[in-house]
mmCIF file of C-alpha atoms in Angstrom:
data_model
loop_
_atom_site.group_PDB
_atom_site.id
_atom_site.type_symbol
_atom_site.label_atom_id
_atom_site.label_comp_id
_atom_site.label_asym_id
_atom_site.label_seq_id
_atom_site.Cartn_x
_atom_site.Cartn_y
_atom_site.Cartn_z
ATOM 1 C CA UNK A 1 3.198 -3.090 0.392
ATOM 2 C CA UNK A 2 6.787 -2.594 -0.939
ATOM 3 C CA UNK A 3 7.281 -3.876 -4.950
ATOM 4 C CA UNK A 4 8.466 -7.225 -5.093
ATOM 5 C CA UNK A 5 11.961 -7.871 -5.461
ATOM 6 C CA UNK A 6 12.251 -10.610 -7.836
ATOM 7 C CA UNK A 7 12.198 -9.174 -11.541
ATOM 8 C CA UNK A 8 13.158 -9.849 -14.717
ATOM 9 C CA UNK A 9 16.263 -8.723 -16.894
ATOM 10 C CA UNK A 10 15.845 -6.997 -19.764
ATOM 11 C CA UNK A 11 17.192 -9.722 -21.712
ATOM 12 C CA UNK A 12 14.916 -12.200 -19.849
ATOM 13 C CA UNK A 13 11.897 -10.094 -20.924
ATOM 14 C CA UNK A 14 13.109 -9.469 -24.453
ATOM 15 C CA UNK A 15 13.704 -13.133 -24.994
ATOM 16 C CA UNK A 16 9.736 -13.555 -23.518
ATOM 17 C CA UNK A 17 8.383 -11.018 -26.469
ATOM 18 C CA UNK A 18 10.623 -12.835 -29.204
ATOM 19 C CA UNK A 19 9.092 -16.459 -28.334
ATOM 20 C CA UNK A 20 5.780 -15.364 -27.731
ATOM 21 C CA UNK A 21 2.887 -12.941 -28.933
ATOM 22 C CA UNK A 22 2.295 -9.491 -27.822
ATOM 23 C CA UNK A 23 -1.207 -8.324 -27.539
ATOM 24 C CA UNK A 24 -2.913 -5.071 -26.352
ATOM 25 C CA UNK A 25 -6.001 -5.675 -24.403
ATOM 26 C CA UNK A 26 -8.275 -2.755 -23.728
ATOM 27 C CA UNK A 27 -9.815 -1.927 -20.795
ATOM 28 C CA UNK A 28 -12.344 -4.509 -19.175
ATOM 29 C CA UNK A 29 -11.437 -7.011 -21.656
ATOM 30 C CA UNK A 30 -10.749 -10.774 -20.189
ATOM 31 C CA UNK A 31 -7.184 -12.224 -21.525
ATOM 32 C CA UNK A 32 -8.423 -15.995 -19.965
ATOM 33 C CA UNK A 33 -11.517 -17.465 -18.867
ATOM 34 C CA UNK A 34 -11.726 -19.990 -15.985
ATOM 35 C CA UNK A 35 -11.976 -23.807 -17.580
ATOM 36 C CA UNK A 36 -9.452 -22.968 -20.761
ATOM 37 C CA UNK A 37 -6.067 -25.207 -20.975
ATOM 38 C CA UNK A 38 -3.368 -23.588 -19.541
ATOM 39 C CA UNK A 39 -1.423 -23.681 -22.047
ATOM 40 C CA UNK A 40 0.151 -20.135 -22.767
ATOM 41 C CA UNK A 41 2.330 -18.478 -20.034
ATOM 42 C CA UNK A 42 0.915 -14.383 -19.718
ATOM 43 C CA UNK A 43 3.247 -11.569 -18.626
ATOM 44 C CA UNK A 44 2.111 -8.033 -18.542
ATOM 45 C CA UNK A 45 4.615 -5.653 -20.256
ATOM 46 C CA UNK A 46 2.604 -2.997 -19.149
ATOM 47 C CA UNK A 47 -0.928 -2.437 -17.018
ATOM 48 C CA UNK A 48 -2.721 -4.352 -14.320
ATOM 49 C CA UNK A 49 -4.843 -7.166 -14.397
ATOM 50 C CA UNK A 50 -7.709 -8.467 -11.605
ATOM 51 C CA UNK A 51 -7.563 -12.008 -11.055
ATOM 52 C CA UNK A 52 -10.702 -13.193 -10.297
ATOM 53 C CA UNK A 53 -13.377 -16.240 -9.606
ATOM 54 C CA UNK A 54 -17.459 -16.476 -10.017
ATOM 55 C CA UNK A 55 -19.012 -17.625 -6.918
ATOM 56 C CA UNK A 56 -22.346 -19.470 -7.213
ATOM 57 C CA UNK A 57 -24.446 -16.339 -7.173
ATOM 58 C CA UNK A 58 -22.500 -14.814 -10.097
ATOM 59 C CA UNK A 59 -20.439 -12.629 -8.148
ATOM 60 C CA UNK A 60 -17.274 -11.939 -9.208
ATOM 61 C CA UNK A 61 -14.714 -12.079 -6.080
ATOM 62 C CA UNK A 62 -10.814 -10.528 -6.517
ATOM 63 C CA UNK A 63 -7.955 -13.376 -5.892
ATOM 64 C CA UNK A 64 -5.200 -11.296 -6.627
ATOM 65 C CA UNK A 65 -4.304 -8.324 -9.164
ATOM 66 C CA UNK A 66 -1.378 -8.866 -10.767
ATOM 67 C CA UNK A 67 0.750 -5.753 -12.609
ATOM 68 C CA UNK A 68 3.887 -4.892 -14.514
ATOM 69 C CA UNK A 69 6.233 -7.317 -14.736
ATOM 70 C CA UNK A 70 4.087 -10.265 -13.122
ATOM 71 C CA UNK A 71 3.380 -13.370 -14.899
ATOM 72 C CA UNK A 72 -0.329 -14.360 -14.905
ATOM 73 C CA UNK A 73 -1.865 -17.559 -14.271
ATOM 74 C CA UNK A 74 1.285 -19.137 -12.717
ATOM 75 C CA UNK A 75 -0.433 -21.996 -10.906
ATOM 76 C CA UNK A 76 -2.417 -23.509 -13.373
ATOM 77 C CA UNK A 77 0.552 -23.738 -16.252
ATOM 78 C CA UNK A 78 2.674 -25.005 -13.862
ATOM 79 C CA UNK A 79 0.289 -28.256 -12.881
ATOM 80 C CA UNK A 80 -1.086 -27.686 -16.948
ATOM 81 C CA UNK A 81 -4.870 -27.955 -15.818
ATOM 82 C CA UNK A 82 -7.472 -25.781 -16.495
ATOM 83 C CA UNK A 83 -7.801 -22.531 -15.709
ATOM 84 C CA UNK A 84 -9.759 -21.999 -11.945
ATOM 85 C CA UNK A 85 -9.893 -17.859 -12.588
ATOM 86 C CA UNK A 86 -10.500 -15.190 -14.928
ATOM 87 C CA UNK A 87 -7.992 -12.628 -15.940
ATOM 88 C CA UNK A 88 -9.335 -9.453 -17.011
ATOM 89 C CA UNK A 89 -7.350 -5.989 -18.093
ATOM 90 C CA UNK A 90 -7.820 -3.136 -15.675
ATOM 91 C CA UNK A 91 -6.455 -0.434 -18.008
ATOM 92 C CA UNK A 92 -5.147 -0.876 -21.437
ATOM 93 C CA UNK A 93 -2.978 -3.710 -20.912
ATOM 94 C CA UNK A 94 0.073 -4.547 -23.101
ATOM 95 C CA UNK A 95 0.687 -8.695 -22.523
ATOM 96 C CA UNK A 96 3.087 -11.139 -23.817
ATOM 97 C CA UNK A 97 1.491 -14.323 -24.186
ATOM 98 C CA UNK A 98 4.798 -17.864 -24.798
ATOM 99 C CA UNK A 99 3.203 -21.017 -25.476
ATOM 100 C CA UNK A 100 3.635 -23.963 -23.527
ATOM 101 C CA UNK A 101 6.410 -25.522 -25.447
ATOM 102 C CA UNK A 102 8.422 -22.504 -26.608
ATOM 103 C CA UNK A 103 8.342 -21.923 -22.630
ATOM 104 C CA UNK A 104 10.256 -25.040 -21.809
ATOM 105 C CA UNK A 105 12.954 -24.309 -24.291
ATOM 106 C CA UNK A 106 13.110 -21.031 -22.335
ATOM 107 C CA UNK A 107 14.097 -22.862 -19.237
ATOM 108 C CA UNK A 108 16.211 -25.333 -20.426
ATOM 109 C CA UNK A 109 18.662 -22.118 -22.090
ATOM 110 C CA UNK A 110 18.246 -19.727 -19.208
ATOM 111 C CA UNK A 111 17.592 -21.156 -15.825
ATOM 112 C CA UNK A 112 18.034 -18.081 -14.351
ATOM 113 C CA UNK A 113 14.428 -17.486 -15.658
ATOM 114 C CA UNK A 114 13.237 -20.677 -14.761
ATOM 115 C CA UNK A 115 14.562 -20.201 -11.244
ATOM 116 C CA UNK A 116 12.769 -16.692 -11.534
ATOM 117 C CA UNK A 117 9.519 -18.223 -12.439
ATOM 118 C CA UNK A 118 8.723 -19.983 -9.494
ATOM 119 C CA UNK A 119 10.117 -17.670 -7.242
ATOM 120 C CA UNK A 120 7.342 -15.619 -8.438
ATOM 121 C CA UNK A 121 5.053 -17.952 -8.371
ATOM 122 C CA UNK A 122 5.552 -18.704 -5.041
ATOM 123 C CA UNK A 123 5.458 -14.785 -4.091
ATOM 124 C CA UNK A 124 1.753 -14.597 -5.861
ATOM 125 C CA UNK A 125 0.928 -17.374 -3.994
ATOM 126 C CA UNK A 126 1.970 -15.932 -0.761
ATOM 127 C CA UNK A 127 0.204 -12.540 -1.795
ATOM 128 C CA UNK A 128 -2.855 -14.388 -2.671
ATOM 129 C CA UNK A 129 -3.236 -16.210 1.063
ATOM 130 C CA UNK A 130 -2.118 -13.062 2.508
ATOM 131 C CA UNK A 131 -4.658 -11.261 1.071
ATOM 132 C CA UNK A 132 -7.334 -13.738 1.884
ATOM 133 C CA UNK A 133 -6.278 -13.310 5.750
ATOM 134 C CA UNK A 134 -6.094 -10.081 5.443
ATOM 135 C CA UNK A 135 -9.854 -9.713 4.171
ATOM 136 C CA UNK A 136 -11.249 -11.983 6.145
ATOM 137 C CA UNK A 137 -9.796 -10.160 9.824
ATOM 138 C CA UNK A 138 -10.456 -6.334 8.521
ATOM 139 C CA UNK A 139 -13.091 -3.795 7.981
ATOM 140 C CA UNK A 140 -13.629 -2.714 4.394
ATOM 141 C CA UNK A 141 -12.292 0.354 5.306
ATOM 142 C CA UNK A 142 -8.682 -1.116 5.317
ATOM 143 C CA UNK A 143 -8.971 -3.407 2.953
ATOM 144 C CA UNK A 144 -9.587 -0.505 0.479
ATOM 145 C CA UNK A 145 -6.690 1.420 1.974
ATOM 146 C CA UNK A 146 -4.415 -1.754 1.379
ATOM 147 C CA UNK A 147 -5.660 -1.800 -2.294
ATOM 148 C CA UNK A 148 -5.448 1.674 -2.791
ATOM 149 C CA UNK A 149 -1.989 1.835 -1.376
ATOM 150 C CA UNK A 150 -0.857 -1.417 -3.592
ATOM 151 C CA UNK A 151 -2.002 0.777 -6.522
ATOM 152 C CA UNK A 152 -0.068 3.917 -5.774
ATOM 153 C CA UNK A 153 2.505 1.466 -4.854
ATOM 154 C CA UNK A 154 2.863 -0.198 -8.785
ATOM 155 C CA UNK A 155 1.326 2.220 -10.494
ATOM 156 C CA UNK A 156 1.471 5.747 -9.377
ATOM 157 C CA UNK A 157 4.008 8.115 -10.210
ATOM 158 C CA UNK A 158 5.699 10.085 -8.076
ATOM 159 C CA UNK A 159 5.337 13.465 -7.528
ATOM 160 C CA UNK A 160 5.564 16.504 -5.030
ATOM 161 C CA UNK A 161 4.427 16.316 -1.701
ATOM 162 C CA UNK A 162 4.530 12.359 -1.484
ATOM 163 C CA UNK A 163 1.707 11.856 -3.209
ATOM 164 C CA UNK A 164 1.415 9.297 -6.336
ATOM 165 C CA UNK A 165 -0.127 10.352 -9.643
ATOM 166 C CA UNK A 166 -2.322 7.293 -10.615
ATOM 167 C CA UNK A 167 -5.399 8.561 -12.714
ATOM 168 C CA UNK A 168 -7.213 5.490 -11.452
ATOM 169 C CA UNK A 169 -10.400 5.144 -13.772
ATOM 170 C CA UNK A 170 -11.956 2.385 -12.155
ATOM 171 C CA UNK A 171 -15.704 2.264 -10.925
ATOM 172 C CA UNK A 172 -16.694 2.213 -7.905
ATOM 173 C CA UNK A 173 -18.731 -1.068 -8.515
ATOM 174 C CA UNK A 174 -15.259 -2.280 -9.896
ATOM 175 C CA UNK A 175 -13.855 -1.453 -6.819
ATOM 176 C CA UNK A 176 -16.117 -3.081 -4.338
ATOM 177 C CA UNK A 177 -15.700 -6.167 -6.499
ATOM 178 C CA UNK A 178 -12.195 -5.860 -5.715
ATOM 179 C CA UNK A 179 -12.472 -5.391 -2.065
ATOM 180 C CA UNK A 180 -15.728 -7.545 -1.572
ATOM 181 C CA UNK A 181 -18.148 -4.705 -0.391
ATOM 182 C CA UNK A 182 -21.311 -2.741 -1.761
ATOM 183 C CA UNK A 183 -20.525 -0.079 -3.982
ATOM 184 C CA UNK A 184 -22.235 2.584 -1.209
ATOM 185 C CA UNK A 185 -19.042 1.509 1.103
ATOM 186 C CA UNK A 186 -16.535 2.138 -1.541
ATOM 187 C CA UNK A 187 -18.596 5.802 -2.080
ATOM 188 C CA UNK A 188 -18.558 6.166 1.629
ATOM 189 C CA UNK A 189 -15.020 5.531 2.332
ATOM 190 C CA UNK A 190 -13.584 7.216 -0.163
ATOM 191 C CA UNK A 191 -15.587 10.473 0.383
ATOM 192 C CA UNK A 192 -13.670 10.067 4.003
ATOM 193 C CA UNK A 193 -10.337 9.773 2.466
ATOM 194 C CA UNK A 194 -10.684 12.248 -0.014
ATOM 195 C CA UNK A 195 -12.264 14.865 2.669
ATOM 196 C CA UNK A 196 -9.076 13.831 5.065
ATOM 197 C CA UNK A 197 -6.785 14.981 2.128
ATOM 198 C CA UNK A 198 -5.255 11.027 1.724
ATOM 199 C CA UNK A 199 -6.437 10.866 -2.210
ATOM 200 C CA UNK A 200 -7.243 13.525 -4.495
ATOM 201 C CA UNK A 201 -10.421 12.972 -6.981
ATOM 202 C CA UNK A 202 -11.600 14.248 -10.567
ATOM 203 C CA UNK A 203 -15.071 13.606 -10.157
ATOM 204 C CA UNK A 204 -15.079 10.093 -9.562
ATOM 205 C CA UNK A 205 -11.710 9.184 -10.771
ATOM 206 C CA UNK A 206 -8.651 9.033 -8.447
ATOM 207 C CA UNK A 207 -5.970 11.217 -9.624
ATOM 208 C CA UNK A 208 -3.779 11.179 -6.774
ATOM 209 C CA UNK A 209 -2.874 8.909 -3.497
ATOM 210 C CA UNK A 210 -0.915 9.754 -0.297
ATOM 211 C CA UNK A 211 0.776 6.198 0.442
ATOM 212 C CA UNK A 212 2.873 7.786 3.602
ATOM 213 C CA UNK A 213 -0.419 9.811 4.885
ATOM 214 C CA UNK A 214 -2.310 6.515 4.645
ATOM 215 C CA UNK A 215 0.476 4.663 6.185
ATOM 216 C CA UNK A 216 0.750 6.919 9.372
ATOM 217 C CA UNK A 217 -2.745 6.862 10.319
ATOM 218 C CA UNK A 218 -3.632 3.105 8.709
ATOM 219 C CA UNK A 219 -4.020 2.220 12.444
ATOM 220 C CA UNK A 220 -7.030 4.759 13.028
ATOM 221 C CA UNK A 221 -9.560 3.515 10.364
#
């Protein structure tokens, strides 16, 4: 997956931090819980965040993860009704939180923004059904490799060799909650990748990604 194209100015972001509130949320901690009002706008300044739903066994099951420079919780501002997700921080998580009303004033004096704003919205949307698709017609196999490559893809940096620095601390039972698998798979198929030289490990953190290795032989897994 290439970055999306559609992002902000730096005066479009700026004038998001002075009308709202910036807030650091650690790692693991949730930013909105499904059933609030909608009514604050999120955009991550910096870090990821998992977007996700409880089924009726508790579960938690992945609807999107959203990362710098996305707005968060799109849908349900938009339509102002309740909040049908969780958002939870990923890493350490810088987020700029505009309330409903100082959000309007935003798009009345700069419809670029506004203009930008569903654009996006539509694009998560897009992502979202894409990914549902996608997970419902693959093996876990590739649906990790499509995560994995998303996350070199926003937040790896590069380095020699064409691999992507990430430092990726997540567990693996975070992982398979992402993908929607048991945490042995995610052990499983990362031991593969690792052993074929596509991601490098630190014990069980992922330090490093091949995007291009993963890409050539994608079709093989």
């Amino acid at each position: 997956m290439l970055k999306r194209s559609i992002s902000l100015e730096q005066g479009e972001e700026q004038a998001l931090i002075q009308n709202g509130t910036v807030t650091l949320y650690r790692r693991h901690e949730i930013i909105f819980t499904a059933g609030q009002p909608a009514q604050e706008l999120h955009y991550i300044l910096s870090g990821w965040v998992n977007v996700f739903k409880v089924n009726d066994q508790g579960r938690q099951v992945s609807v999107g993860l959203r990362y710098q420079g996305d707005f968060v919780g799109l849908s349900s501002f938009a339509c102002n009704q309740e909040r049908g997700s969780f958002g939870q921080a990923m890493m350490n998580s810088k987020i700029v939180s505009i309330p409903r009303e100082k959000m309007h004033i935003l798009f009345k004096t700069m419809p670029g923004l506004m203009s930008k704003f569903f654009c996006l919205m539509g694009t998560c949307l897009q992502d979202t059904q894409s990914n549902i698709v996608y997970f419902l017609s693959h093996q876990t196999d590739k649906r990790l490799i499509l995560t994995l490559m998303n996350i070199a893809c926003y937040l790896g940096q590069q380095a020699e060799d064409g691999k992507r620095l990430v430092n990726l601390t997540l567990s693996q039972e975070e992982m398979a909650h992402i993908v929607g698998c048991s945490r042995q798979t995610v052990n499983n198929v990362l031991t593969k990748l690792r052993h074929g030289q596509y991601i490098e490990m630190n014990g069980r953190e992922i330090v490093a990604i091949y995007p291009e290795r993963l890409a050539e032989n994608y079709s093989e897994w």
